[in-house]
Coordinates of C-alpha atoms in Angstrom, one line a residue:
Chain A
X1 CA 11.7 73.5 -48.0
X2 CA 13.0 69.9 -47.6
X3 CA 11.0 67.4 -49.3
X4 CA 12.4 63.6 -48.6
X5 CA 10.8 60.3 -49.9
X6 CA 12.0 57.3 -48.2
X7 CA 12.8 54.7 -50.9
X8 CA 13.0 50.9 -50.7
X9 CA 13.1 47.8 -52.8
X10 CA 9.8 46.6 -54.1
X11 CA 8.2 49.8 -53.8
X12 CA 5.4 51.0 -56.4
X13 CA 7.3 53.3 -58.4
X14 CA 4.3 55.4 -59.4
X15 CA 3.3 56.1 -55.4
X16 CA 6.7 58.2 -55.5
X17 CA 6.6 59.1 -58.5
X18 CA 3.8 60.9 -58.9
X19 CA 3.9 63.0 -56.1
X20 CA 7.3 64.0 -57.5
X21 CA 6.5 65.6 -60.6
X22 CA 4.5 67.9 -58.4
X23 CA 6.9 67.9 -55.1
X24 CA 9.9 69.0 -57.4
X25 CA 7.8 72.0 -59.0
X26 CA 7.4 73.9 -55.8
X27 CA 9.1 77.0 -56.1
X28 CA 12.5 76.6 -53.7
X29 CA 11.7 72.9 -52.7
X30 CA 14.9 70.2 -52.5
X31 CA 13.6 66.6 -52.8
X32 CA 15.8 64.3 -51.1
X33 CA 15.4 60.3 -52.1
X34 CA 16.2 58.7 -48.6
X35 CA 17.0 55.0 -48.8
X36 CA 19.4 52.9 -46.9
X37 CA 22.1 53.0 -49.2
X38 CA 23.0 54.8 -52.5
X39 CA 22.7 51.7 -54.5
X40 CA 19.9 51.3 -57.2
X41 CA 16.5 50.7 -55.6
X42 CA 14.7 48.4 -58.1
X43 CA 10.6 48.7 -57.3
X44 CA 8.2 46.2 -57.6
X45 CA 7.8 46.2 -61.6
X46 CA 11.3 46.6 -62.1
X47 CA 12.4 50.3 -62.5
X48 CA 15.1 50.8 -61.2
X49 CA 15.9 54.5 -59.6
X50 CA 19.0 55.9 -57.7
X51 CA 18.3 57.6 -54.6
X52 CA 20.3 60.6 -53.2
X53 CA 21.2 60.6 -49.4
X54 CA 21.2 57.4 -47.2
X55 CA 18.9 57.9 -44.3
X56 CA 21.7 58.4 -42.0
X57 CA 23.1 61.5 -43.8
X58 CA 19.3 62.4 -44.7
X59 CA 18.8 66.3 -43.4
X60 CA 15.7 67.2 -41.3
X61 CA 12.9 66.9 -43.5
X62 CA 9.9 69.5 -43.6
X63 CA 7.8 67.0 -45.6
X64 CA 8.2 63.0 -45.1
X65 CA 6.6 61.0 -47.8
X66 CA 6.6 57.0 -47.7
X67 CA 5.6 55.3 -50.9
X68 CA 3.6 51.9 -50.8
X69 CA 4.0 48.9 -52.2
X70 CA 2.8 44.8 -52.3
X71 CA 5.9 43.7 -50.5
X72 CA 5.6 46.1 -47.6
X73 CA 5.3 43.6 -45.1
X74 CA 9.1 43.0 -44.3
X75 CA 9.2 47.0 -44.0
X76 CA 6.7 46.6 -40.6
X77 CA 9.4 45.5 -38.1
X78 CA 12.4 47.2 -39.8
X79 CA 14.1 48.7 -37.2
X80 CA 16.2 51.0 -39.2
X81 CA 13.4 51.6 -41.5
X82 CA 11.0 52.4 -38.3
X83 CA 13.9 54.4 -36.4
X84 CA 14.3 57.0 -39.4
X85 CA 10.6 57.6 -40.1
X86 CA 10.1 58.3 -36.2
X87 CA 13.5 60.6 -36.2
X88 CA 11.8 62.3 -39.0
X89 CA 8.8 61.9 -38.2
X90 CA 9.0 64.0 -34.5
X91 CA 10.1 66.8 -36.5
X92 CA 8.3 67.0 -39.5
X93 CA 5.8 69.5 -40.6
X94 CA 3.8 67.1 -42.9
X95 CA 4.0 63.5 -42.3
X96 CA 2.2 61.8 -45.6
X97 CA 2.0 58.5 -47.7
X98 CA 0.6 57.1 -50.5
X99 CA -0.8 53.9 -51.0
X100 CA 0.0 50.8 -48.6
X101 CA 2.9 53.4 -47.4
X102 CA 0.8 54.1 -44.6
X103 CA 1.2 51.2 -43.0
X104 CA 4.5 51.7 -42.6
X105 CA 4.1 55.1 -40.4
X106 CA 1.8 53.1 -38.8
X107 CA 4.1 50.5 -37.4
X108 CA 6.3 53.3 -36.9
X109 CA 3.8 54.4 -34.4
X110 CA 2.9 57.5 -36.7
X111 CA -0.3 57.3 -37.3
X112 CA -1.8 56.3 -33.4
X113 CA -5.3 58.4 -32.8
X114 CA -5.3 59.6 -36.8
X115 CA -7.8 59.3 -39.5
X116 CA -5.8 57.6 -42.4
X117 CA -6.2 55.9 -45.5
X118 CA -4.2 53.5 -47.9
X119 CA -5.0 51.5 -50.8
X120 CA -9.0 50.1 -51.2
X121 CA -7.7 46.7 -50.4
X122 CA -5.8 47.4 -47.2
X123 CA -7.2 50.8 -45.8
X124 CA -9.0 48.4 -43.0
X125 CA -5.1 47.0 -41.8
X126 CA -4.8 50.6 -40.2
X127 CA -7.2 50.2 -37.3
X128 CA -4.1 47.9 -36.3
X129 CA -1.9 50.4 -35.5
X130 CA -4.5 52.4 -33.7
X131 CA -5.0 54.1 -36.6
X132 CA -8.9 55.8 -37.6
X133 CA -9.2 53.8 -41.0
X134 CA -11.1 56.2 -43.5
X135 CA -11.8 56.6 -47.2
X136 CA -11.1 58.7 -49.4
X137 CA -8.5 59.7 -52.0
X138 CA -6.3 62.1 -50.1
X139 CA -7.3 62.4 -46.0
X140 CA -6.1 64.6 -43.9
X141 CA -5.7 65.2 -40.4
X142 CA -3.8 67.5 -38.9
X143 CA -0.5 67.3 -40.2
X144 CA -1.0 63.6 -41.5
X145 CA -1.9 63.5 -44.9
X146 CA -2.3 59.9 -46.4
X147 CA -3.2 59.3 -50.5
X148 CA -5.1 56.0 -51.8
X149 CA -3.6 53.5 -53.7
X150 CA -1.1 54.3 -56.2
X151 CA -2.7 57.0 -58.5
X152 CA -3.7 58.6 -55.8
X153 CA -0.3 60.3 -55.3
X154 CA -1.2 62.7 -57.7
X155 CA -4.1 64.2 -55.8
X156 CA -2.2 63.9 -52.8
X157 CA 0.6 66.1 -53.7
X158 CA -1.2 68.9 -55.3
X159 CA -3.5 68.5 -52.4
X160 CA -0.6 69.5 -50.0
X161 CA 1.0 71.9 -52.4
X162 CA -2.2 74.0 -52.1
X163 CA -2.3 73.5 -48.2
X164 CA 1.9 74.2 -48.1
X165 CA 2.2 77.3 -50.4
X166 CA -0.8 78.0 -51.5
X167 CA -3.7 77.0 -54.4
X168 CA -2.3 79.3 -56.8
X169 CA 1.2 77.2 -57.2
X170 CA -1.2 74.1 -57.0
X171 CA -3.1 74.6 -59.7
X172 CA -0.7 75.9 -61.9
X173 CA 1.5 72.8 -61.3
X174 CA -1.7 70.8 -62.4
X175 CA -2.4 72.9 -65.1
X176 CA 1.2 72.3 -66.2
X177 CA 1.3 68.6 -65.9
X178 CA -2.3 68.6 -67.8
X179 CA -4.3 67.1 -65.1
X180 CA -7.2 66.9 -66.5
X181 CA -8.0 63.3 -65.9
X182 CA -9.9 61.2 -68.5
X183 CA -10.1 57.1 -67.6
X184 CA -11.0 55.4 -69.9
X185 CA -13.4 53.0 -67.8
X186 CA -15.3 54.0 -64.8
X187 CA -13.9 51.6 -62.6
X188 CA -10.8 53.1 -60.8
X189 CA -12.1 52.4 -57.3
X190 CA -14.7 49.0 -55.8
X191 CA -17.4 51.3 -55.2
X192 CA -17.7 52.2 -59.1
X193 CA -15.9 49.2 -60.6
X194 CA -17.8 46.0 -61.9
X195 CA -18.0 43.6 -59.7
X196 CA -16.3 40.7 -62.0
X197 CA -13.0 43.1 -61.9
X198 CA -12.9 43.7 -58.5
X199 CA -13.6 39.8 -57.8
X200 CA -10.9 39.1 -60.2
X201 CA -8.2 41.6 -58.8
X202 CA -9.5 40.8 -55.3
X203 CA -8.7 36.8 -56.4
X204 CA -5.0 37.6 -57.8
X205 CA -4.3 39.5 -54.2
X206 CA -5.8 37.5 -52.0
X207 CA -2.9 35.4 -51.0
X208 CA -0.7 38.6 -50.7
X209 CA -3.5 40.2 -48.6
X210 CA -3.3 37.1 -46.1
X211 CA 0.6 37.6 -45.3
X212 CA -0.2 41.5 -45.0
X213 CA -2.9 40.8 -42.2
X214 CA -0.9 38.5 -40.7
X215 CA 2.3 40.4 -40.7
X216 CA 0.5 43.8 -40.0
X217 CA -0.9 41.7 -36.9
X218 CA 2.6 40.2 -35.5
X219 CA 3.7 44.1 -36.0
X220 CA 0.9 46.0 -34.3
Chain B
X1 CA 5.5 41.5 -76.1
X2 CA 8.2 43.7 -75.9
X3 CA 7.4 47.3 -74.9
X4 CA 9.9 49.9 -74.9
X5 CA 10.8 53.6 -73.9
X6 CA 13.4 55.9 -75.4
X7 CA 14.8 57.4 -73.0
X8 CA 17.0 61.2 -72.8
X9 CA 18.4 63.5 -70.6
X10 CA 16.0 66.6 -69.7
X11 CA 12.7 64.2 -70.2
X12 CA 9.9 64.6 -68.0
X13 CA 10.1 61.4 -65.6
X14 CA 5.8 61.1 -65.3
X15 CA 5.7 61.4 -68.8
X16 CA 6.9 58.1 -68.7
X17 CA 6.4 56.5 -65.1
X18 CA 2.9 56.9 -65.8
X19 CA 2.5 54.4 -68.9
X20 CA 5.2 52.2 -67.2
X21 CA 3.4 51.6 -64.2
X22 CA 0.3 50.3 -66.6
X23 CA 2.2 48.8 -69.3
X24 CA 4.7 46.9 -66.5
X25 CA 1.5 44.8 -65.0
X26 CA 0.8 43.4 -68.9
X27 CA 0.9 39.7 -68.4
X28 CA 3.3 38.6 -70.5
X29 CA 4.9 42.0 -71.3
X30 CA 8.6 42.6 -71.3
X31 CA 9.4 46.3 -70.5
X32 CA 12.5 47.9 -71.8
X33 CA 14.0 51.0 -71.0
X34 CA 16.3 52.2 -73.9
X35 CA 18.9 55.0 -74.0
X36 CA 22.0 56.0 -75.9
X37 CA 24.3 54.5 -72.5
X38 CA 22.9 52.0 -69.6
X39 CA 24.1 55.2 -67.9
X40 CA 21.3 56.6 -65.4
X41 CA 19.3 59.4 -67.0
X42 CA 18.5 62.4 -65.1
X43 CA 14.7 63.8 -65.8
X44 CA 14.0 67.5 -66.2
X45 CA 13.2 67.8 -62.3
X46 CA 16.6 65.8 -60.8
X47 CA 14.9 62.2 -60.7
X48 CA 17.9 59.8 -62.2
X49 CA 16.5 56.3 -63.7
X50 CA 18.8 53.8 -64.6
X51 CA 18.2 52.1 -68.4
X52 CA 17.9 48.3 -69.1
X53 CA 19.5 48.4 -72.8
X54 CA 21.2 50.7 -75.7
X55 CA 19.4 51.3 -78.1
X56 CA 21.9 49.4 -80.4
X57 CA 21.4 46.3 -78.2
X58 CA 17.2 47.3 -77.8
X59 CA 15.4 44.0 -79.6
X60 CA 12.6 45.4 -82.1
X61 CA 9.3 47.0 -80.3
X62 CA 6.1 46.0 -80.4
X63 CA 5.6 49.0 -78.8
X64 CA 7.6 51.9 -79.0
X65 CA 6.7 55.2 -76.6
X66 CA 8.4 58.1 -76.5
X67 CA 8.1 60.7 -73.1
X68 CA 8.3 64.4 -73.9
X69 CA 10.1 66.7 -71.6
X70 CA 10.3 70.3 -71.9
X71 CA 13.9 70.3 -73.8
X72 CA 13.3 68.0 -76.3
X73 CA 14.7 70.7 -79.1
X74 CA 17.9 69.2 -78.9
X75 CA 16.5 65.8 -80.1
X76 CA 14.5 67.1 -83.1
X77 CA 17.8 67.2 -85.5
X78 CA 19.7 64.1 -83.3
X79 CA 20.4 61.5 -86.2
X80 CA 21.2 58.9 -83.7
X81 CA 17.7 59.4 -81.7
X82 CA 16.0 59.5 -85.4
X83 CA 17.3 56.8 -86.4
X84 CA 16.6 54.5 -83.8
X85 CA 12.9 55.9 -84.1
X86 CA 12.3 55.0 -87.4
X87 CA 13.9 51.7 -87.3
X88 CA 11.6 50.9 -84.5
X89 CA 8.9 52.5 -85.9
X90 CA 8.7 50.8 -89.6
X91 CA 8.0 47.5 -88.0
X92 CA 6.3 48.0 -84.2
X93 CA 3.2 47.2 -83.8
X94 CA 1.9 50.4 -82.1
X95 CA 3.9 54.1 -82.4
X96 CA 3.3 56.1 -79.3
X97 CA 4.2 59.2 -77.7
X98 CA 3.2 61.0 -74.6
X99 CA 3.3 64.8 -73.7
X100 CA 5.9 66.7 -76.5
X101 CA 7.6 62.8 -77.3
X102 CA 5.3 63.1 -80.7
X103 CA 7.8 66.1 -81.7
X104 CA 10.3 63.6 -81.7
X105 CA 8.2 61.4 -83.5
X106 CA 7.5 64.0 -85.5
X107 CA 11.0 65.0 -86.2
X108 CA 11.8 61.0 -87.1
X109 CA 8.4 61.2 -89.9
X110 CA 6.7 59.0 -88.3
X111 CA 3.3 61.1 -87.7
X112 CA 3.3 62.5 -91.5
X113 CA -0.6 62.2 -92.6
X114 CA -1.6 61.1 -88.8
X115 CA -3.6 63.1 -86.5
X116 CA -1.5 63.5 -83.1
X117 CA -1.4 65.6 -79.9
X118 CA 0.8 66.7 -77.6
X119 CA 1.1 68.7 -74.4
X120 CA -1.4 71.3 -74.9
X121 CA 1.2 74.4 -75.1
X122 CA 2.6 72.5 -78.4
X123 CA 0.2 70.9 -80.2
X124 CA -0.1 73.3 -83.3
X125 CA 3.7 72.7 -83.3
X126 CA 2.9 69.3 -84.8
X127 CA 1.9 70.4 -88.0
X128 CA 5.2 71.3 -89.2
X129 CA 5.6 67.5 -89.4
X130 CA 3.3 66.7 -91.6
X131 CA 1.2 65.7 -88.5
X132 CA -3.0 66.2 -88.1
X133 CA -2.7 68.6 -84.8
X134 CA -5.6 67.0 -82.6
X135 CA -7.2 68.2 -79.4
X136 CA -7.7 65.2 -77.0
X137 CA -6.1 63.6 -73.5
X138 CA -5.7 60.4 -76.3
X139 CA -5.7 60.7 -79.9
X140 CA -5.2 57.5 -82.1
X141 CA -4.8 57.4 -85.9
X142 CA -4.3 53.4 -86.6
X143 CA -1.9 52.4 -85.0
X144 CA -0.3 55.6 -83.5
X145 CA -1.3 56.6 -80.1
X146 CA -0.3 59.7 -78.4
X147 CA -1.0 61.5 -75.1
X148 CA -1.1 64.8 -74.1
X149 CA 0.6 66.7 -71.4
X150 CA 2.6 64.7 -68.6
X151 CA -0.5 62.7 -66.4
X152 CA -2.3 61.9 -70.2
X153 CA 0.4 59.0 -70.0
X154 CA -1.5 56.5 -67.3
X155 CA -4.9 57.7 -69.7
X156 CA -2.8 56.7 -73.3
X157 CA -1.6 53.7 -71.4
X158 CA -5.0 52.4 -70.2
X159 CA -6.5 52.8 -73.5
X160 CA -3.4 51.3 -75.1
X161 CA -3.7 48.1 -73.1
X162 CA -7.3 47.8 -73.8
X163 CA -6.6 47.6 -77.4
X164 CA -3.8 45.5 -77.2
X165 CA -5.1 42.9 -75.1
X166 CA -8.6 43.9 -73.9
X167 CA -10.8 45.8 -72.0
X168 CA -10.5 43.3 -69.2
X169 CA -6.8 43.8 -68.4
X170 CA -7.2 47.4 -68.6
X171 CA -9.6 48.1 -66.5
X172 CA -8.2 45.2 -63.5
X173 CA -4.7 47.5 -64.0
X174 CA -6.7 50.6 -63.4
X175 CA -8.5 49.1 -59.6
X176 CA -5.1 47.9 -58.9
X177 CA -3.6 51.3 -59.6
X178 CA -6.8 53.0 -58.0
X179 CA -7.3 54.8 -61.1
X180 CA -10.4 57.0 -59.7
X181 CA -8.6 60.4 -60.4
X182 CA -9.9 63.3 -58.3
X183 CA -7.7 66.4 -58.6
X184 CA -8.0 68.8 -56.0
X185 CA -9.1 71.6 -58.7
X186 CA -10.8 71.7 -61.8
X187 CA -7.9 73.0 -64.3
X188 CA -5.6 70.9 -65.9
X189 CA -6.3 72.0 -69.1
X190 CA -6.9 75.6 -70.7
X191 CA -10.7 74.9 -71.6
X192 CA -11.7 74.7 -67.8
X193 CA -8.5 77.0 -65.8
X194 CA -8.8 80.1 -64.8
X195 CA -7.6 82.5 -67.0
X196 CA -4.9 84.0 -64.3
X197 CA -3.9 80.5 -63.9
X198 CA -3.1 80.5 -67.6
X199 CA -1.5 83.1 -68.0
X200 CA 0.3 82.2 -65.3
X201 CA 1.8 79.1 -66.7
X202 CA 2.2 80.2 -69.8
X203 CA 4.4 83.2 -69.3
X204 CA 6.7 80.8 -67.2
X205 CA 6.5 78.6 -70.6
X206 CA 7.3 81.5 -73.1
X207 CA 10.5 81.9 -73.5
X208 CA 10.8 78.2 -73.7
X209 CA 8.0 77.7 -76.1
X210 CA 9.7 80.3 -78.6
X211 CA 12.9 78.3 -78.7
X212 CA 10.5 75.0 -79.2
X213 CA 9.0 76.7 -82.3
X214 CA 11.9 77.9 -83.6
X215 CA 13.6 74.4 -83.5
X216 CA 10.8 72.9 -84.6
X217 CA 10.6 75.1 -87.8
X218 CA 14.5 74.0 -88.1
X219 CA 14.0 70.6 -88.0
X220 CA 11.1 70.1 -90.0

């Protein structure tokens, strides 16, 4: 089973990484890390990872997974970023995201006529690319599977493990990765947060939400 | 503030992407990423992550977190990983550990007369340290903080950035990150898994957990 992620600068590290840790556990899986060149890919807090194959020497993949991030906007008409998810995406048994990653295989054309989701701030961006905007934390259709922001990764993945090979190597991935889940506040999503946080993370994104709409609109 | 991981071939990359993700979006907060080389480090499942500074060269911690990873034996009697431990540790401000990183900990004396945890297969193991084994996704003593298995990490985190610079911060971090886990099955911990899912796991683990022990018991 081929597994690729495609990588690229500014991504959240924790949308790709967090599906990994379960991804990598599958019995007989090979995770690729697909970026356009071997060089470092630095994400959007800093970490710096190396990926393993450059998209042109990327094999078929069975799964294609594309990370999120804030900076996604330039991504929406990269032609060489667009030309490899729809190569791979044709092909593909399970064509996924987490997070704002979503928007991506929606200019990509990837999404057109599927129920989808992305992060709480941007899920609405989808209806764009003819996208059915819906939340939830992982939502499926048919072969598109799409995870909420960030964290959300982690459901995701063991979400498609069980769906992939079954609920037995699912949970006992999760039971080996102790995911048991204890926040510490109740407050993870707008619909259960207070509404001073969400008003004050709403108020640092808002300018980055403006050049998101407005580049998701010159892409659509 | 300067925040830093030790990081070490073989360690389990969420146990430590988690927590970074959190601790990165601290305003103010400089992350660092130490390891013996500015070589990249590969993580127990293939994942390769490039350092930002020796641990010579690291500047002294406020915080200092250690990710576990299911061959940390070799660690446990490593003068040069003990060392830079305890020279961090006398003087940071918080001593923290996720998953089996508070063996090492252990190993360096810096849990002796502190209730800790650890990734539920290995949590007794602590108590050849001189450590308080504890039950718990976060257990702090003063000012150590450790996590338990793998995902505890973005849990530790959270309620680390809480206490270090309020409840505020924390919970804007966890709606950014969409921190509203909802795992796909109720067992990521022993208490609430099935028993064949248990089992499972830990017959994989066995053979790994005996060599643990044994090094454990060798180190302490």
């Amino acid at each position: 089973m081929e597994i690729g992620f495609y990588l690229y600068p500014g991504m959240t590290q924790l949308d790709f990484t967090g599906p990994y840790e379960v991804l990598a556990h599958v019995p007989g899986a090979r995770v690729h890390l697909a970026a356009k060149s071997l060089d470092p890919i630095e994400s959007d807090s800093g970490l710096r990872i190396l990926p393993t194959v450059t998209l042109a020497d990327c094999p078929q993949l069975d799964v294609l997974c594309v990370p999120g991030g804030p900076h996604v906007d330039a991504l929406l008409k990269d032609e060489e970023t667009l030309e490899f998810l729809r190569r791979q995406g044709a092909h593909a048994k399970y064509v996924t995201s987490v997070c704002t990653g979503s928007l991506i295989l929606g200019a990509a054309g990837l999404l057109k006529g599927y129920k989808a989701t992305s992060h709480w701030t941007s899920v609405d961006m989808l209806k764009a690319f003819g996208a059915i905007p819906t939340a939830g934390r992982v939502v499926r259709d048919r072969n598109r599977f799409t995870g909420g922001g960030v964290t959300a990764g982690i459901d995701f993945a063991l979400t498609l493990v069980a769906e992939m090979v079954g609920e037995k190597t699912a949970k006992m991935i999760q039971l080996a990765t102790e995911y048991n889940p204890a926040p510490p506040f109740e407050g993870g999503h707008p619909d259960v947060a207070e509404p001073e946080i969400v008003a004050a993370v709403s108020a640092v994104m808002q300018e980055r939400l403006d050049k998101r709409r407005a580049a998701v609109g010159a892409a659509a």
